[in-house]
Structures are given as structure tokens and as C-alpha cells.
Amino acid sequence: MDECLVIVDRDGIIRLLNQAYGRFLGVDPAAVTGRPVTEVIENTRMHIVARSGRAEVAQIQLIQGRHMIASRYPILDRGRPDGAIGIVMYRNTDDLWQMNAQVRRLVAELDYYREAMAESGAGAGTMIGESAAIEDLRARLRKVAAGDATVLIRGESGTGKELCARALHAQSNRASGPFIAVNCAALPEELLEAELFGYEPGAFTGARRGGKPGRFQLADGGTLFLDEIGDMPPSMQVKLLRVLQSREVEPVGGTRSVPVDVRILAATHRPLERLVSRGQFREDLFYRINVVPLDVPPLRERPEDIPLLVEHVLARLARRMGRRVPAMDEDAMALLRGAEWPGNVRELENAVEAAFYLSEGDHIGVEDLPGGLRRSARPAAPQGTLRQVLDRAEREAIEAALRATGGNRMQAARQLAVSKSTFYEKLARHGIRPHFRSDSDDPERP
């Protein structure tokens, strides 16, 4: 066994020290058998456990300047202590802390994917919205999902292209298989091939000892989602095209091809037709992936879906934080509906999340929304015809001038830079009668 093991009798004499422990201590197990454990193992408590009969589990022990984690268990004969068995669980506490950090990271990752699967597992039903654009997208998804055709999902950044891909997978015959996503723009060119196709042991410096399967192999029997495929380097486009044609991948450093059964979903926010005309994207690859095109509408084209999206985000945040779902007031909601949202749903989610944490109590107001959003809000559209808008502005300017001059019509006319006759005509047309502090204040009074 790889773990360090020692057995002592009731008097603390070593009866067995395995090879792993001998290598760790730098001693010959046969040579130390029969010697007191206190002479062989530094800071040991084996002799104490052998007499007391009480176990000591996961205890820190300093040996040769290193802190180890050891457990000591008594050997009982008819209930009486008759020796002890010691096992070193970790030969260095750094190993324990690294494992704990890894476990915490994996648990956090598991929680994230559980939440993501809970939101996306229901398929197209999780695409929040009731607008005509979303209903049309749902209908197209249902038609396309059942087959194995390659789908190209197009839309601006942040519109939810991956959510659309997950919905396709969840409604397909491959729903029980894996859904593997890879962002073609996030990986350097020299790593993208190894990530997609895997590599054999020793394929390059730093490769894992046993090699590594690629995303195509991991997605076997399921769906592979190639996000931002428009950013794939030209050299990789050739290799991807070959895989799509042959349905076989050849790992880096390998000599044989591996068959794969994978449905390809691709997505991009870039104009592929323009890239093809410039020679930046292969035309044959474009036709290979553009079998069924799907367009995800930007948020600005479906503002009626914003209240539903806001409600969904707030409910998710409230569940995560154990809070009551706050209500968003009408002014704040109107501001959200009037925003341009160049970042689409992702930008909306970030704004709502910021407001959730900045708000107090169960209410979100305009003041809780991000400052940039408040400053960039579009002004409300004017009410009425142009003539009505101009008349209101003119009346407000005349009334403001009269208030500033205490009702003196001559001074108000000069302030507005109009003649006395024109000013009087406008007073009559708008039905404005100045109010004076006293009759004698009006210079025009006969």
C-alpha cells in the first residue's frame, strides 16, 4: 500500500513497518522491527494509544520538519488494549490544504452547474419572454431539435446563443448524452487543437502523462457547441472541416483516428458572409455549419420581455441569497425598458444584479440602478404634435419671463427679445393674464 502504516504491540514495540513508511523515514523496515516506536518515529503517540485504548483520528504530527496528518487506532483483545495501528493520511499538510481547496472549488463548480442545469434543463421553456420574436424562435427550435442537422446560431453578444444551444440539446434525441461547450475565441491557437481533438501521452512538453481526450471525444453520443466559431484560426478551420466530413478525430501526437458520434451546434456574432468574401473564413466550412440558421433577436427588439427577464433574475438572486424577492418600481422598470442594451440580456442581468445588491429592503428604485444606466437613459418621447410641443414650450417661456419680471410685460418682452405687439399677441393667444403685486406695478395700466 502507498499509505504509511505502522503496528505496535501493547508495550509500544514495532511489530510491522511497511515499505512506504520506511522510505518516508529513511529506514529499513526489517531493521527497526522489534525496536520501541519512540526511537524510530519522531513525536509519536503510538505507545500511548496502545496503552490507553483510545483512538486519535486525523491528528497533526511533526516528523522531519514536516507536518503530517496521522490517525492511530487501538487493537483490542476482549475489550482490553493490546497494541495500535497507525496510518499516515497526508505526509505534508500542504497536500491537505491543496486537496481542501480543490474540493471547495469542485463543490462551488458543482453548485454552479446544478443551477445552470436547473435553468437550462427545461429546454426552450427557459428562454424567458412572451414577445413574438421569442415565440417564433421557440417554434423554430422545436422543429429543428429532433434531427441531427448542424445548426448555426447567430446573434449579437449577450443575446443568449448558448442558452439556445442548450435548449436544442435538451429537446433532441441526444438529451441524455453530454453537452460540451467550447469557446473558440477564448483559447490560443496552439491549444485549440489539443482541446478539440485531445492528445496522446508525450505529445508535447507539459502534456499529461496519460494523455487527454478532446472535446469531440467527451461529447461522443451528445452535442458539441462551438461558440464564437467566427474567431477560429484558419489553420483550425481546415482540421474542423475534415472532422465534420469524416466524423473522426486524430488526437495530437496520435497515429490513428477515433470515430465520434457528435451533433455540432455553432454560434457567432460576426458576419460570416463578409469574412468569407475577405478570405478570413472558409466558404466550404461556412456551408457545412450553416445547414439550419437560427437568429436570436437582440433585446432592443423585444422590450416587452424585459419585465419577465427582470423578474426571473431577481427570483434567482433571491433564492441564492435567501432573501425575499424585491419589487421594482414603475420608474425603474420604465428606465430599463427604455434603455438601448447594447450588451443585450447579459447586460440587463448585470444591471439587475447590481440593483439587487445596492437596494435596501424589498424595493428597487431608480436610485438603485447603475449610474451609467441612469445617465444613458433615453429621454421620454414628446407628447402631441410638433405644433402642440412648440406651443407648450412658448407658453412656458412667457410665463417664466413674467414671473422673473414680477408681471412687467415690457421687461418680459425685452427679456424674450420680441416686440411689444408680438408679445401681446402671444399673451392673447395663450390666454395669459399677468398677475401683479399691485395695480401700480403695471406700466401699461391706463
XYZ file of C-alpha atoms in Angstrom:
446
model
C 0.000 0.000 0.000
C 1.132 3.566 -0.673
C -0.023 4.839 2.730
C 2.459 4.777 5.602
C 1.489 2.052 8.096
C 2.937 1.006 11.469
C 1.746 -1.604 14.005
C 2.968 -1.744 17.637
C 2.212 -4.071 20.497
C 0.953 -3.149 23.982
C 4.460 -2.091 25.038
C 4.958 0.196 22.035
C 7.337 -2.158 20.243
C 7.200 -2.045 16.428
C 5.809 -5.300 15.032
C 5.364 -4.060 11.445
C 6.503 -1.014 9.488
C 5.591 -1.102 5.810
C 7.853 -0.150 2.909
C 6.131 3.201 2.284
C 6.740 4.334 5.864
C 10.312 3.036 5.708
C 11.007 5.110 2.577
C 9.475 8.178 4.183
C 11.554 7.797 7.369
C 14.676 6.681 5.530
C 14.969 3.390 7.455
C 14.903 -0.328 6.670
C 11.573 -1.740 7.953
C 13.186 -5.081 8.829
C 15.937 -3.367 10.814
C 13.558 -1.350 13.017
C 11.106 -4.198 13.704
C 11.349 -5.057 17.425
C 12.549 -1.591 18.441
C 10.500 0.873 20.554
C 8.414 3.102 18.303
C 9.612 6.197 20.187
C 13.145 5.532 18.896
C 12.080 5.302 15.259
C 9.188 7.760 14.730
C 9.578 11.345 15.873
C 6.864 12.784 18.169
C 4.910 9.547 18.006
C 1.955 8.741 20.258
C 1.535 5.160 19.151
C 2.710 3.778 22.516
C 0.150 5.982 24.309
C -2.773 4.771 22.157
C -1.570 1.154 22.600
C -1.954 1.516 26.375
C -4.993 3.817 26.602
C -7.165 2.106 24.010
C -8.450 5.499 22.790
C -8.233 6.320 19.081
C -6.701 9.566 17.824
C -8.072 10.440 14.384
C -6.626 12.977 11.903
C -4.014 14.414 14.268
C -1.149 16.696 13.180
C 2.311 15.220 13.819
C 5.677 16.849 13.084
C 8.169 14.436 11.510
C 11.470 15.536 9.982
C 10.311 19.137 9.849
C 7.057 18.319 8.032
C 3.568 18.352 9.487
C 1.710 15.139 8.737
C -1.880 14.091 9.321
C -1.987 10.726 11.111
C -4.650 8.505 12.639
C -3.954 5.973 15.404
C -6.361 3.163 16.308
C -6.101 0.772 19.265
C -6.044 -3.009 18.836
C -8.369 -4.551 21.400
C -8.374 -8.099 22.757
C -11.659 -8.856 24.508
C -12.066 -5.138 25.112
C -8.592 -4.633 26.534
C -5.825 -2.632 24.736
C -3.297 -4.938 23.106
C -1.475 -2.652 20.631
C -2.163 0.003 17.997
C -2.213 0.616 14.248
C -1.050 3.966 12.842
C -1.739 5.304 9.339
C -0.292 8.489 7.868
C -3.088 10.039 5.816
C -1.116 13.032 4.473
C 2.668 13.247 4.594
C 2.559 17.026 4.246
C -0.226 19.343 5.404
C 0.230 21.320 2.189
C -1.256 18.307 0.398
C -4.276 18.507 2.696
C -4.791 22.220 2.139
C -4.461 21.763 -1.622
C -6.994 18.946 -1.553
C -9.377 21.006 0.564
C -9.025 23.915 -1.852
C -9.689 21.583 -4.764
C -12.741 20.118 -3.032
C -14.121 23.584 -2.303
C -13.549 24.589 -5.920
C -15.257 21.452 -7.197
C -18.217 21.928 -4.840
C -18.601 25.540 -5.996
C -18.373 24.405 -9.616
C -20.932 21.673 -8.959
C -23.335 24.192 -7.393
C -22.871 26.474 -10.414
C -23.617 23.705 -12.903
C -26.566 22.462 -10.852
C -28.064 25.940 -11.032
C -27.239 26.241 -14.722
C -28.801 22.851 -15.452
C -31.866 23.738 -13.397
C -32.308 26.835 -15.528
C -31.474 25.301 -18.901
C -32.655 21.731 -18.462
C -36.240 22.553 -19.297
C -35.208 23.410 -22.871
C -36.743 26.257 -24.785
C -39.181 26.947 -21.950
C -36.324 28.604 -20.052
C -35.877 31.205 -22.795
C -37.663 33.938 -20.928
C -40.083 36.047 -22.921
C -43.513 36.241 -24.499
C -42.717 38.515 -27.441
C -43.491 37.452 -30.990
C -39.743 37.202 -31.718
C -39.144 34.732 -28.869
C -42.260 32.716 -29.665
C -41.067 32.395 -33.263
C -37.629 31.274 -32.061
C -39.189 28.665 -29.776
C -41.240 27.293 -32.656
C -38.154 27.003 -34.875
C -36.240 25.309 -32.057
C -38.925 22.652 -31.689
C -38.799 21.915 -35.416
C -35.002 21.665 -35.569
C -34.245 19.931 -32.266
C -35.301 16.401 -33.166
C -32.887 15.962 -36.082
C -29.120 15.769 -36.222
C -28.589 18.692 -38.603
C -25.803 21.149 -37.826
C -27.251 24.465 -36.608
C -25.621 27.894 -36.826
C -26.950 30.207 -34.107
C -26.419 33.862 -34.866
C -26.983 36.907 -32.740
C -25.309 39.809 -31.007
C -23.135 39.286 -27.979
C -25.177 38.618 -24.843
C -28.413 37.587 -26.563
C -28.298 34.023 -25.190
C -26.864 31.926 -28.011
C -25.551 29.252 -25.634
C -28.934 29.075 -23.913
C -30.453 28.495 -27.348
C -27.928 25.688 -27.973
C -28.723 24.069 -24.621
C -32.413 24.251 -25.441
C -31.765 22.451 -28.740
C -29.801 19.744 -26.946
C -32.425 19.321 -24.203
C -35.199 18.765 -26.769
C -33.165 16.460 -29.002
C -32.767 12.689 -29.044
C -29.323 13.257 -27.545
C -30.644 14.893 -24.375
C -29.360 12.019 -22.221
C -25.872 12.457 -23.700
C -23.281 15.113 -22.788
C -23.463 18.765 -23.789
C -19.915 20.058 -24.246
C -19.241 23.734 -24.956
C -16.002 25.301 -26.131
C -15.332 28.975 -26.794
C -13.186 29.114 -29.923
C -12.187 32.721 -29.217
C -11.018 32.084 -25.651
C -8.302 29.506 -26.451
C -4.940 30.282 -28.075
C -4.428 28.741 -31.498
C -1.698 26.421 -30.222
C -4.039 24.959 -27.574
C -7.285 24.832 -29.534
C -6.377 21.689 -31.491
C -5.449 19.784 -28.310
C -8.650 20.942 -26.615
C -10.859 19.901 -29.514
C -9.177 16.645 -30.550
C -7.218 15.630 -27.439
C -3.628 14.419 -27.333
C -1.597 11.272 -26.768
C 0.930 10.799 -23.899
C 4.112 12.758 -24.546
C 2.608 14.671 -27.471
C 4.244 17.901 -26.301
C 6.034 19.417 -23.328
C 3.686 19.724 -20.380
C 1.213 17.128 -21.666
C -0.457 14.907 -19.098
C 1.216 11.581 -18.521
C -1.795 9.583 -19.681
C -2.866 11.952 -22.452
C -6.200 13.726 -22.561
C -9.421 13.254 -24.532
C -10.614 16.220 -26.585
C -13.986 17.920 -26.539
C -15.126 15.847 -29.519
C -14.462 12.605 -27.608
C -16.110 13.989 -24.460
C -19.209 14.917 -26.481
C -19.494 11.459 -28.070
C -23.165 10.499 -28.131
C -24.201 14.067 -27.343
C -23.784 17.633 -28.568
C -20.700 19.779 -29.129
C -21.299 23.537 -29.032
C -18.650 25.611 -30.827
C -19.176 29.150 -29.583
C -17.667 32.122 -31.453
C -16.701 29.907 -34.380
C -16.118 33.040 -36.466
C -12.945 33.644 -34.423
C -11.461 30.214 -35.171
C -7.983 30.455 -36.756
C -7.793 29.460 -40.453
C -5.484 26.509 -39.728
C -8.075 25.042 -37.353
C -10.889 25.634 -39.833
C -9.284 23.119 -42.198
C -8.977 20.481 -39.488
C -12.518 21.073 -38.232
C -13.882 20.708 -41.766
C -12.122 17.358 -42.108
C -13.633 16.126 -38.836
C -17.121 17.247 -39.860
C -16.768 15.335 -43.120
C -15.226 12.127 -41.762
C -16.739 12.084 -38.249
C -13.311 11.015 -36.982
C -10.717 12.869 -34.913
C -6.996 12.280 -34.693
C -5.519 13.272 -31.311
C -2.376 15.406 -31.307
C 0.616 13.090 -31.419
C -1.575 10.127 -32.382
C -1.345 7.811 -35.364
C -4.911 6.541 -35.535
C -8.297 8.191 -35.972
C -11.047 7.895 -33.372
C -14.677 7.792 -34.603
C -17.082 10.176 -32.859
C -20.859 10.483 -32.895
C -21.460 14.155 -32.212
C -24.034 16.744 -33.239
C -22.466 20.119 -33.968
C -24.053 23.390 -32.909
C -22.114 26.561 -33.732
C -22.628 30.192 -32.810
C -21.176 33.544 -33.768
C -21.889 37.260 -33.557
C -19.662 38.017 -36.549
C -20.842 38.433 -40.189
C -19.525 35.176 -41.640
C -20.530 36.059 -45.195
C -18.304 39.124 -45.047
C -15.466 37.066 -43.555
C -15.857 34.543 -46.384
C -15.623 37.301 -49.013
C -12.439 38.579 -47.334
C -10.905 35.114 -47.221
C -10.926 35.047 -43.403
C -13.388 32.156 -43.122
C -13.515 29.097 -45.345
C -16.511 29.057 -47.654
C -16.820 25.246 -47.553
C -16.818 25.287 -43.727
C -19.459 28.029 -43.735
C -21.803 25.921 -45.863
C -21.056 22.877 -43.703
C -22.123 24.577 -40.456
C -24.883 26.778 -41.887
C -27.263 23.890 -42.594
C -30.001 25.337 -40.371
C -29.595 29.011 -39.387
C -31.233 30.401 -36.253
C -31.239 34.091 -35.329
C -31.549 35.139 -31.688
C -33.197 38.604 -31.537
C -31.464 41.436 -29.652
C -33.114 42.728 -26.512
C -33.935 46.119 -28.011
C -36.283 44.375 -30.459
C -38.292 42.787 -27.661
C -38.577 45.353 -24.835
C -41.865 43.759 -23.752
C -39.819 40.803 -22.443
C -37.753 42.956 -20.067
C -40.178 42.767 -17.082
C -40.214 38.941 -17.323
C -36.424 38.817 -17.542
C -36.083 41.153 -14.554
C -38.494 39.033 -12.520
C -36.553 35.884 -13.414
C -33.164 37.372 -12.456
C -34.449 38.798 -9.162
C -36.044 35.474 -8.204
C -32.785 33.625 -8.927
C -30.728 36.090 -6.874
C -33.216 35.969 -4.006
C -33.014 32.152 -3.889
C -29.239 32.292 -3.870
C -29.084 34.865 -1.053
C -32.051 33.631 0.957
C -33.842 36.974 0.604
C -37.367 37.931 -0.297
C -37.754 38.860 -3.968
C -37.676 42.676 -4.139
C -40.191 44.605 -6.221
C -39.005 47.059 -8.883
C -40.968 50.305 -9.034
C -42.553 51.611 -12.221
C -39.998 54.368 -12.841
C -37.080 51.935 -12.570
C -38.824 49.459 -14.854
C -39.595 52.217 -17.366
C -35.923 53.167 -17.387
C -34.936 49.538 -18.039
C -37.440 49.246 -20.852
C -36.210 52.458 -22.444
C -32.503 51.571 -22.401
C -30.669 50.552 -25.582
C -28.942 47.434 -24.090
C -26.015 47.014 -26.499
C -24.917 44.090 -24.301
C -28.408 42.559 -24.525
C -29.650 40.110 -21.883
C -26.208 39.743 -20.277
C -26.005 43.499 -19.707
C -29.555 43.556 -18.329
C -28.730 40.735 -15.899
C -25.666 42.622 -14.652
C -27.675 45.811 -14.123
C -30.438 43.987 -12.247
C -27.901 42.133 -10.107
C -26.193 45.420 -9.184
C -29.560 46.929 -8.237
C -30.406 43.829 -6.177
C -27.322 44.213 -4.008
C -27.494 48.019 -3.786
C -31.161 48.124 -2.788
C -32.393 48.120 0.787
C -35.441 46.215 1.888
C -37.903 44.811 -0.598
C -37.938 47.710 -3.058
C -35.725 48.657 -6.029
C -35.934 52.257 -7.243
C -34.233 54.273 -9.947
C -31.554 55.330 -7.464
C -30.525 51.666 -7.046
C -29.798 51.167 -10.755
C -26.215 51.617 -12.020
C -25.259 55.253 -12.599
C -24.176 54.623 -16.172
C -27.604 53.244 -16.976
C -29.340 56.266 -15.460
C -27.121 58.682 -17.399
C -27.585 56.901 -20.712
C -31.361 56.552 -20.439
C -33.214 57.843 -23.469
C -35.423 60.918 -22.825
C -39.138 60.332 -22.969
C -40.729 60.945 -26.337
C -42.618 64.268 -26.533
C -46.394 64.078 -26.306
C -48.540 65.528 -29.101
C -47.808 67.099 -32.485
C -44.876 69.392 -33.210
C -47.178 72.459 -33.100
C -48.531 71.391 -29.695
C -45.000 70.824 -28.364
C -43.882 74.267 -29.609
C -46.974 75.965 -28.160
C -46.320 74.407 -24.742
C -42.684 75.492 -24.841
C -43.649 79.050 -25.870
C -46.261 79.352 -23.120
C -43.802 78.061 -20.506
C -41.162 80.581 -21.668
C -43.631 83.512 -21.482
C -44.865 82.521 -18.031
C -41.279 82.127 -16.785
C -40.358 85.605 -18.119
C -43.404 87.176 -16.455
C -42.580 85.523 -13.150
C -38.998 86.767 -13.381
C -40.113 90.370 -14.037
C -42.900 90.424 -11.498
C -45.527 90.563 -14.264
C -43.974 93.541 -16.111
C -44.913 92.910 -19.737
C -42.424 95.344 -21.243
C -39.491 93.840 -19.362
C -40.680 90.314 -20.173
C -40.873 91.167 -23.904
C -37.356 92.623 -23.833
C -36.095 89.533 -21.972
C -37.566 87.288 -24.678
C -36.263 89.615 -27.449
C -39.681 90.161 -29.075
C -41.592 93.360 -29.876
C -44.363 94.631 -27.608
C -47.090 93.947 -30.198
C -45.832 90.376 -30.815
C -45.660 89.749 -27.087
C -49.250 90.964 -26.582
C -50.470 88.756 -29.423
C -48.895 85.729 -27.801
C -50.387 86.609 -24.417
C -53.832 86.757 -26.017
C -53.334 83.524 -27.991
C -52.247 81.573 -24.921
C -54.824 83.253 -22.669
C -52.148 84.514 -20.264
C -53.078 87.388 -17.928
C -50.156 88.651 -15.829
C -50.606 88.927 -12.066
C -49.013 91.954 -10.423
C -48.011 92.633 -6.869
C -50.176 95.791 -7.138
C -52.015 97.635 -9.903
C -49.467 100.419 -9.914
C -46.730 97.923 -10.823
C -48.158 97.518 -14.350
C -46.636 100.220 -16.574
C -49.234 99.516 -19.260
C -52.168 100.206 -16.933
C -54.041 103.385 -18.139
